[in-house]
């Protein structure tokens, strides 16, 4: 009976840990799915003089010059749109989609259609796993990572990244992690010379 209770308890603990890891990456799984769907089956539809996004008319869009991009972006000769909504101030002529929801024109950088204040379009580079950087800052999910060093910043995998001083998971600093010895293993696990981590949490 005691052995059976221990087995049940261990199974419950493992189940909770698995759900926690899944919850940490659920948002990114959704991002992946939508990015794939937008690439292969755009939600925009042009019919005659009208443009639609998910069945809703895109106000003032020019059907004759409308161009469907990716990641929810589109443009015509005058405006740029994200998920059917015009991006105020975006330049149609110079607009480029960069991936992972990022885009830019000659004057600004955007994430999911919203301008990233202070980001440099000239030097902005998308890395992977929703990380990006310019000559001054590092970004995750379109938000600046405070204190990150862009010159040495490196994306690992599974949401992990590091610079010369700090290790990050999903853009958040992992307190106490050693950047010199940090290694990503698999399935959310990583380690340094002193600790083991699961989805960015020390275990």
PDB file of C-alpha atoms in Angstrom:
ATOM      1  CA  UNK A   1       0.000   0.000   0.000  1.00  0.00           C
ATOM      2  CA  UNK A   2       2.813   2.420   0.917  1.00  0.00           C
ATOM      3  CA  UNK A   3       4.669   1.641  -2.332  1.00  0.00           C
ATOM      4  CA  UNK A   4       1.482   2.244  -4.299  1.00  0.00           C
ATOM      5  CA  UNK A   5       0.959   5.636  -2.603  1.00  0.00           C
ATOM      6  CA  UNK A   6       4.570   6.639  -3.368  1.00  0.00           C
ATOM      7  CA  UNK A   7       4.133   5.667  -7.015  1.00  0.00           C
ATOM      8  CA  UNK A   8       0.936   7.711  -7.289  1.00  0.00           C
ATOM      9  CA  UNK A   9       2.617  10.730  -5.660  1.00  0.00           C
ATOM     10  CA  UNK A  10       5.612  10.547  -8.009  1.00  0.00           C
ATOM     11  CA  UNK A  11       3.329  10.301 -11.032  1.00  0.00           C
ATOM     12  CA  UNK A  12       1.430  13.387  -9.891  1.00  0.00           C
ATOM     13  CA  UNK A  13       4.663  15.358  -9.412  1.00  0.00           C
ATOM     14  CA  UNK A  14       5.934  14.417 -12.871  1.00  0.00           C
ATOM     15  CA  UNK A  15       2.594  15.361 -14.386  1.00  0.00           C
ATOM     16  CA  UNK A  16       2.669  18.821 -12.765  1.00  0.00           C
ATOM     17  CA  UNK A  17       6.256  19.414 -13.929  1.00  0.00           C
ATOM     18  CA  UNK A  18       5.312  18.459 -17.467  1.00  0.00           C
ATOM     19  CA  UNK A  19       2.308  20.794 -17.486  1.00  0.00           C
ATOM     20  CA  UNK A  20       4.455  23.626 -16.105  1.00  0.00           C
ATOM     21  CA  UNK A  21       6.939  23.240 -18.947  1.00  0.00           C
ATOM     22  CA  UNK A  22       4.159  23.114 -21.485  1.00  0.00           C
ATOM     23  CA  UNK A  23       2.567  26.255 -20.031  1.00  0.00           C
ATOM     24  CA  UNK A  24       5.883  28.125 -20.290  1.00  0.00           C
ATOM     25  CA  UNK A  25       6.008  27.493 -24.047  1.00  0.00           C
ATOM     26  CA  UNK A  26       2.293  27.498 -24.848  1.00  0.00           C
ATOM     27  CA  UNK A  27       2.355  31.077 -26.140  1.00  0.00           C
ATOM     28  CA  UNK A  28       5.232  30.326 -28.471  1.00  0.00           C
ATOM     29  CA  UNK A  29       3.537  27.196 -29.736  1.00  0.00           C
ATOM     30  CA  UNK A  30       0.598  29.412 -30.667  1.00  0.00           C
ATOM     31  CA  UNK A  31       2.998  31.829 -32.377  1.00  0.00           C
ATOM     32  CA  UNK A  32       4.479  28.938 -34.381  1.00  0.00           C
ATOM     33  CA  UNK A  33       1.074  27.691 -35.444  1.00  0.00           C
ATOM     34  CA  UNK A  34      -0.164  31.077 -36.560  1.00  0.00           C
ATOM     35  CA  UNK A  35       3.071  31.842 -38.382  1.00  0.00           C
ATOM     36  CA  UNK A  36       2.741  28.571 -40.311  1.00  0.00           C
ATOM     37  CA  UNK A  37      -0.932  29.154 -41.087  1.00  0.00           C
ATOM     38  CA  UNK A  38      -0.285  32.713 -42.247  1.00  0.00           C
ATOM     39  CA  UNK A  39       2.537  31.564 -44.487  1.00  0.00           C
ATOM     40  CA  UNK A  40       0.612  28.762 -46.171  1.00  0.00           C
ATOM     41  CA  UNK A  41      -2.985  30.015 -45.946  1.00  0.00           C
ATOM     42  CA  UNK A  42      -3.118  33.810 -45.616  1.00  0.00           C
ATOM     43  CA  UNK A  43      -6.127  35.111 -43.705  1.00  0.00           C
ATOM     44  CA  UNK A  44      -6.448  37.990 -46.166  1.00  0.00           C
ATOM     45  CA  UNK A  45      -8.812  37.682 -49.117  1.00  0.00           C
ATOM     46  CA  UNK A  46      -9.147  40.036 -52.071  1.00  0.00           C
ATOM     47  CA  UNK A  47     -12.422  40.060 -54.000  1.00  0.00           C
ATOM     48  CA  UNK A  48     -13.073  42.672 -56.656  1.00  0.00           C
ATOM     49  CA  UNK A  49     -12.588  46.066 -55.052  1.00  0.00           C
ATOM     50  CA  UNK A  50     -12.679  44.732 -51.483  1.00  0.00           C
ATOM     51  CA  UNK A  51     -10.094  43.296 -49.101  1.00  0.00           C
ATOM     52  CA  UNK A  52     -11.013  41.088 -46.140  1.00  0.00           C
ATOM     53  CA  UNK A  53      -9.208  39.689 -43.112  1.00  0.00           C
ATOM     54  CA  UNK A  54     -10.943  36.751 -41.433  1.00  0.00           C
ATOM     55  CA  UNK A  55     -14.194  37.834 -43.035  1.00  0.00           C
ATOM     56  CA  UNK A  56     -13.965  41.456 -41.923  1.00  0.00           C
ATOM     57  CA  UNK A  57     -13.482  44.265 -44.441  1.00  0.00           C
ATOM     58  CA  UNK A  58     -10.103  45.993 -44.307  1.00  0.00           C
ATOM     59  CA  UNK A  59     -11.073  49.653 -44.259  1.00  0.00           C
ATOM     60  CA  UNK A  60      -9.722  51.851 -47.081  1.00  0.00           C
ATOM     61  CA  UNK A  61      -7.427  49.115 -48.437  1.00  0.00           C
ATOM     62  CA  UNK A  62      -6.645  49.275 -52.158  1.00  0.00           C
ATOM     63  CA  UNK A  63      -7.560  45.925 -53.678  1.00  0.00           C
ATOM     64  CA  UNK A  64      -5.759  46.622 -56.950  1.00  0.00           C
ATOM     65  CA  UNK A  65      -2.397  47.172 -55.240  1.00  0.00           C
ATOM     66  CA  UNK A  66      -2.896  44.939 -52.199  1.00  0.00           C
ATOM     67  CA  UNK A  67       0.017  42.620 -51.404  1.00  0.00           C
ATOM     68  CA  UNK A  68      -0.172  39.833 -48.807  1.00  0.00           C
ATOM     69  CA  UNK A  69       3.111  39.427 -46.944  1.00  0.00           C
ATOM     70  CA  UNK A  70       3.489  37.043 -43.973  1.00  0.00           C
ATOM     71  CA  UNK A  71       3.126  36.943 -40.188  1.00  0.00           C
ATOM     72  CA  UNK A  72      -0.199  38.788 -40.538  1.00  0.00           C
ATOM     73  CA  UNK A  73       1.295  41.707 -42.451  1.00  0.00           C
ATOM     74  CA  UNK A  74       0.107  43.114 -45.770  1.00  0.00           C
ATOM     75  CA  UNK A  75       0.344  46.372 -47.679  1.00  0.00           C
ATOM     76  CA  UNK A  76      -0.977  48.351 -50.605  1.00  0.00           C
ATOM     77  CA  UNK A  77       0.536  51.330 -52.390  1.00  0.00           C
ATOM     78  CA  UNK A  78      -0.263  53.668 -49.501  1.00  0.00           C
ATOM     79  CA  UNK A  79      -0.554  51.738 -46.220  1.00  0.00           C
ATOM     80  CA  UNK A  80       0.710  48.763 -44.235  1.00  0.00           C
ATOM     81  CA  UNK A  81      -1.622  46.461 -42.290  1.00  0.00           C
ATOM     82  CA  UNK A  82      -1.301  43.966 -39.460  1.00  0.00           C
ATOM     83  CA  UNK A  83      -4.138  41.469 -39.049  1.00  0.00           C
ATOM     84  CA  UNK A  84      -6.356  43.764 -41.081  1.00  0.00           C
ATOM     85  CA  UNK A  85      -5.596  46.933 -39.119  1.00  0.00           C
ATOM     86  CA  UNK A  86      -3.633  49.814 -40.626  1.00  0.00           C
ATOM     87  CA  UNK A  87      -0.279  50.525 -38.966  1.00  0.00           C
ATOM     88  CA  UNK A  88      -0.215  54.287 -38.515  1.00  0.00           C
ATOM     89  CA  UNK A  89       2.882  55.888 -39.986  1.00  0.00           C
ATOM     90  CA  UNK A  90       4.342  52.746 -41.556  1.00  0.00           C
ATOM     91  CA  UNK A  91       5.970  53.259 -44.960  1.00  0.00           C
ATOM     92  CA  UNK A  92       4.589  50.960 -47.624  1.00  0.00           C
ATOM     93  CA  UNK A  93       7.494  51.550 -49.999  1.00  0.00           C
ATOM     94  CA  UNK A  94      10.205  50.458 -47.563  1.00  0.00           C
ATOM     95  CA  UNK A  95       8.293  47.973 -45.393  1.00  0.00           C
ATOM     96  CA  UNK A  96       9.889  44.546 -44.869  1.00  0.00           C
ATOM     97  CA  UNK A  97       8.780  41.544 -42.811  1.00  0.00           C
ATOM     98  CA  UNK A  98      11.682  40.044 -40.862  1.00  0.00           C
ATOM     99  CA  UNK A  99      10.097  37.013 -39.183  1.00  0.00           C
ATOM    100  CA  UNK A 100       8.888  36.048 -35.683  1.00  0.00           C
ATOM    101  CA  UNK A 101       6.410  38.934 -35.842  1.00  0.00           C
ATOM    102  CA  UNK A 102       9.103  41.550 -36.436  1.00  0.00           C
ATOM    103  CA  UNK A 103       9.083  43.988 -39.360  1.00  0.00           C
ATOM    104  CA  UNK A 104      10.597  47.340 -40.247  1.00  0.00           C
ATOM    105  CA  UNK A 105      10.580  50.256 -42.660  1.00  0.00           C
ATOM    106  CA  UNK A 106      13.155  52.989 -43.144  1.00  0.00           C
ATOM    107  CA  UNK A 107      12.073  54.800 -39.985  1.00  0.00           C
ATOM    108  CA  UNK A 108      10.803  52.279 -37.428  1.00  0.00           C
ATOM    109  CA  UNK A 109      10.768  48.675 -36.229  1.00  0.00           C
ATOM    110  CA  UNK A 110       7.530  46.829 -35.449  1.00  0.00           C
ATOM    111  CA  UNK A 111       6.516  43.758 -33.495  1.00  0.00           C
ATOM    112  CA  UNK A 112       3.092  42.242 -34.142  1.00  0.00           C
ATOM    113  CA  UNK A 113       2.133  45.511 -35.775  1.00  0.00           C
ATOM    114  CA  UNK A 114       3.191  47.763 -32.881  1.00  0.00           C
ATOM    115  CA  UNK A 115       6.141  50.137 -33.103  1.00  0.00           C
ATOM    116  CA  UNK A 116       9.142  49.257 -30.912  1.00  0.00           C
ATOM    117  CA  UNK A 117      10.109  52.592 -29.431  1.00  0.00           C
ATOM    118  CA  UNK A 118      13.805  53.382 -29.769  1.00  0.00           C
ATOM    119  CA  UNK A 119      14.696  50.401 -31.969  1.00  0.00           C
ATOM    120  CA  UNK A 120      17.085  51.140 -34.834  1.00  0.00           C
ATOM    121  CA  UNK A 121      15.796  49.993 -38.244  1.00  0.00           C
ATOM    122  CA  UNK A 122      19.254  50.393 -39.775  1.00  0.00           C
ATOM    123  CA  UNK A 123      20.894  47.864 -37.462  1.00  0.00           C
ATOM    124  CA  UNK A 124      17.928  45.755 -36.373  1.00  0.00           C
ATOM    125  CA  UNK A 125      18.486  42.004 -36.781  1.00  0.00           C
ATOM    126  CA  UNK A 126      16.145  39.135 -35.961  1.00  0.00           C
ATOM    127  CA  UNK A 127      17.923  36.199 -34.328  1.00  0.00           C
ATOM    128  CA  UNK A 128      15.684  33.235 -33.489  1.00  0.00           C
ATOM    129  CA  UNK A 129      13.105  32.134 -30.906  1.00  0.00           C
ATOM    130  CA  UNK A 130      11.643  35.676 -30.775  1.00  0.00           C
ATOM    131  CA  UNK A 131      14.986  37.268 -29.883  1.00  0.00           C
ATOM    132  CA  UNK A 132      16.310  40.236 -31.868  1.00  0.00           C
ATOM    133  CA  UNK A 133      18.846  43.028 -31.448  1.00  0.00           C
ATOM    134  CA  UNK A 134      20.139  46.278 -32.849  1.00  0.00           C
ATOM    135  CA  UNK A 135      23.409  48.103 -32.190  1.00  0.00           C
ATOM    136  CA  UNK A 136      22.282  49.181 -28.729  1.00  0.00           C
ATOM    137  CA  UNK A 137      19.755  46.731 -27.296  1.00  0.00           C
ATOM    138  CA  UNK A 138      18.488  43.153 -27.254  1.00  0.00           C
ATOM    139  CA  UNK A 139      14.781  42.356 -27.523  1.00  0.00           C
ATOM    140  CA  UNK A 140      12.524  39.432 -26.728  1.00  0.00           C
ATOM    141  CA  UNK A 141       8.899  39.344 -27.891  1.00  0.00           C
ATOM    142  CA  UNK A 142       9.405  42.936 -28.982  1.00  0.00           C
ATOM    143  CA  UNK A 143      10.428  44.106 -25.489  1.00  0.00           C
ATOM    144  CA  UNK A 144      13.893  45.368 -24.618  1.00  0.00           C
ATOM    145  CA  UNK A 145      15.858  43.080 -22.291  1.00  0.00           C
ATOM    146  CA  UNK A 146      17.224  45.353 -19.612  1.00  0.00           C
ATOM    147  CA  UNK A 147      20.979  44.981 -19.125  1.00  0.00           C
ATOM    148  CA  UNK A 148      21.600  42.579 -22.014  1.00  0.00           C
ATOM    149  CA  UNK A 149      24.822  43.128 -23.964  1.00  0.00           C
ATOM    150  CA  UNK A 150      24.098  43.116 -27.683  1.00  0.00           C
ATOM    151  CA  UNK A 151      27.727  42.642 -28.732  1.00  0.00           C
ATOM    152  CA  UNK A 152      28.072  39.275 -27.028  1.00  0.00           C
ATOM    153  CA  UNK A 153      24.431  38.154 -27.037  1.00  0.00           C
ATOM    154  CA  UNK A 154      23.896  34.649 -28.379  1.00  0.00           C
ATOM    155  CA  UNK A 155      20.715  32.628 -28.732  1.00  0.00           C
ATOM    156  CA  UNK A 156      21.129  28.993 -27.754  1.00  0.00           C
ATOM    157  CA  UNK A 157      17.879  27.053 -28.190  1.00  0.00           C
ATOM    158  CA  UNK A 158      14.625  26.136 -26.397  1.00  0.00           C
ATOM    159  CA  UNK A 159      14.245  29.752 -25.268  1.00  0.00           C
ATOM    160  CA  UNK A 160      17.708  29.944 -23.695  1.00  0.00           C
ATOM    161  CA  UNK A 161      20.245  32.669 -24.541  1.00  0.00           C
ATOM    162  CA  UNK A 162      23.271  34.309 -22.983  1.00  0.00           C
ATOM    163  CA  UNK A 163      25.761  37.159 -23.181  1.00  0.00           C
ATOM    164  CA  UNK A 164      29.167  37.540 -21.524  1.00  0.00           C
ATOM    165  CA  UNK A 165      27.577  38.144 -18.118  1.00  0.00           C
ATOM    166  CA  UNK A 166      24.115  36.601 -17.947  1.00  0.00           C
ATOM    167  CA  UNK A 167      21.995  33.614 -18.981  1.00  0.00           C
ATOM    168  CA  UNK A 168      18.379  34.159 -20.074  1.00  0.00           C
ATOM    169  CA  UNK A 169      15.266  32.075 -20.598  1.00  0.00           C
ATOM    170  CA  UNK A 170      12.402  33.558 -22.608  1.00  0.00           C
ATOM    171  CA  UNK A 171      14.074  36.940 -22.213  1.00  0.00           C
ATOM    172  CA  UNK A 172      14.288  36.740 -18.411  1.00  0.00           C
ATOM    173  CA  UNK A 173      17.547  36.582 -16.461  1.00  0.00           C
ATOM    174  CA  UNK A 174      18.295  33.264 -14.765  1.00  0.00           C
ATOM    175  CA  UNK A 175      19.710  34.361 -11.418  1.00  0.00           C
ATOM    176  CA  UNK A 176      22.951  32.645 -10.480  1.00  0.00           C
ATOM    177  CA  UNK A 177      23.434  30.768 -13.761  1.00  0.00           C
ATOM    178  CA  UNK A 178      27.011  30.594 -15.027  1.00  0.00           C
ATOM    179  CA  UNK A 179      27.286  31.870 -18.595  1.00  0.00           C
ATOM    180  CA  UNK A 180      30.745  30.322 -18.991  1.00  0.00           C
ATOM    181  CA  UNK A 181      29.650  26.747 -18.313  1.00  0.00           C
ATOM    182  CA  UNK A 182      25.971  26.921 -19.305  1.00  0.00           C
ATOM    183  CA  UNK A 183      24.787  24.206 -21.699  1.00  0.00           C
ATOM    184  CA  UNK A 184      21.348  23.443 -23.108  1.00  0.00           C
ATOM    185  CA  UNK A 185      20.476  19.759 -22.969  1.00  0.00           C
ATOM    186  CA  UNK A 186      17.035  18.760 -24.310  1.00  0.00           C
ATOM    187  CA  UNK A 187      13.317  18.956 -23.545  1.00  0.00           C
ATOM    188  CA  UNK A 188      13.731  22.196 -21.581  1.00  0.00           C
ATOM    189  CA  UNK A 189      16.670  20.979 -19.498  1.00  0.00           C
ATOM    190  CA  UNK A 190      19.973  22.839 -19.196  1.00  0.00           C
ATOM    191  CA  UNK A 191      22.893  22.917 -16.783  1.00  0.00           C
ATOM    192  CA  UNK A 192      26.010  24.762 -15.689  1.00  0.00           C
ATOM    193  CA  UNK A 193      28.833  23.624 -13.416  1.00  0.00           C
ATOM    194  CA  UNK A 194      26.694  24.019 -10.308  1.00  0.00           C
ATOM    195  CA  UNK A 195      23.010  23.567 -11.146  1.00  0.00           C
ATOM    196  CA  UNK A 196      20.456  21.960 -13.423  1.00  0.00           C
ATOM    197  CA  UNK A 197      17.555  23.935 -14.921  1.00  0.00           C
ATOM    198  CA  UNK A 198      14.171  23.038 -16.349  1.00  0.00           C
ATOM    199  CA  UNK A 199      12.469  25.640 -18.571  1.00  0.00           C
ATOM    200  CA  UNK A 200      14.664  28.290 -16.967  1.00  0.00           C
ATOM    201  CA  UNK A 201      14.019  27.270 -13.348  1.00  0.00           C
ATOM    202  CA  UNK A 202      16.702  25.796 -11.111  1.00  0.00           C
ATOM    203  CA  UNK A 203      15.784  22.295  -9.937  1.00  0.00           C
TER     204      UNK A 203
END
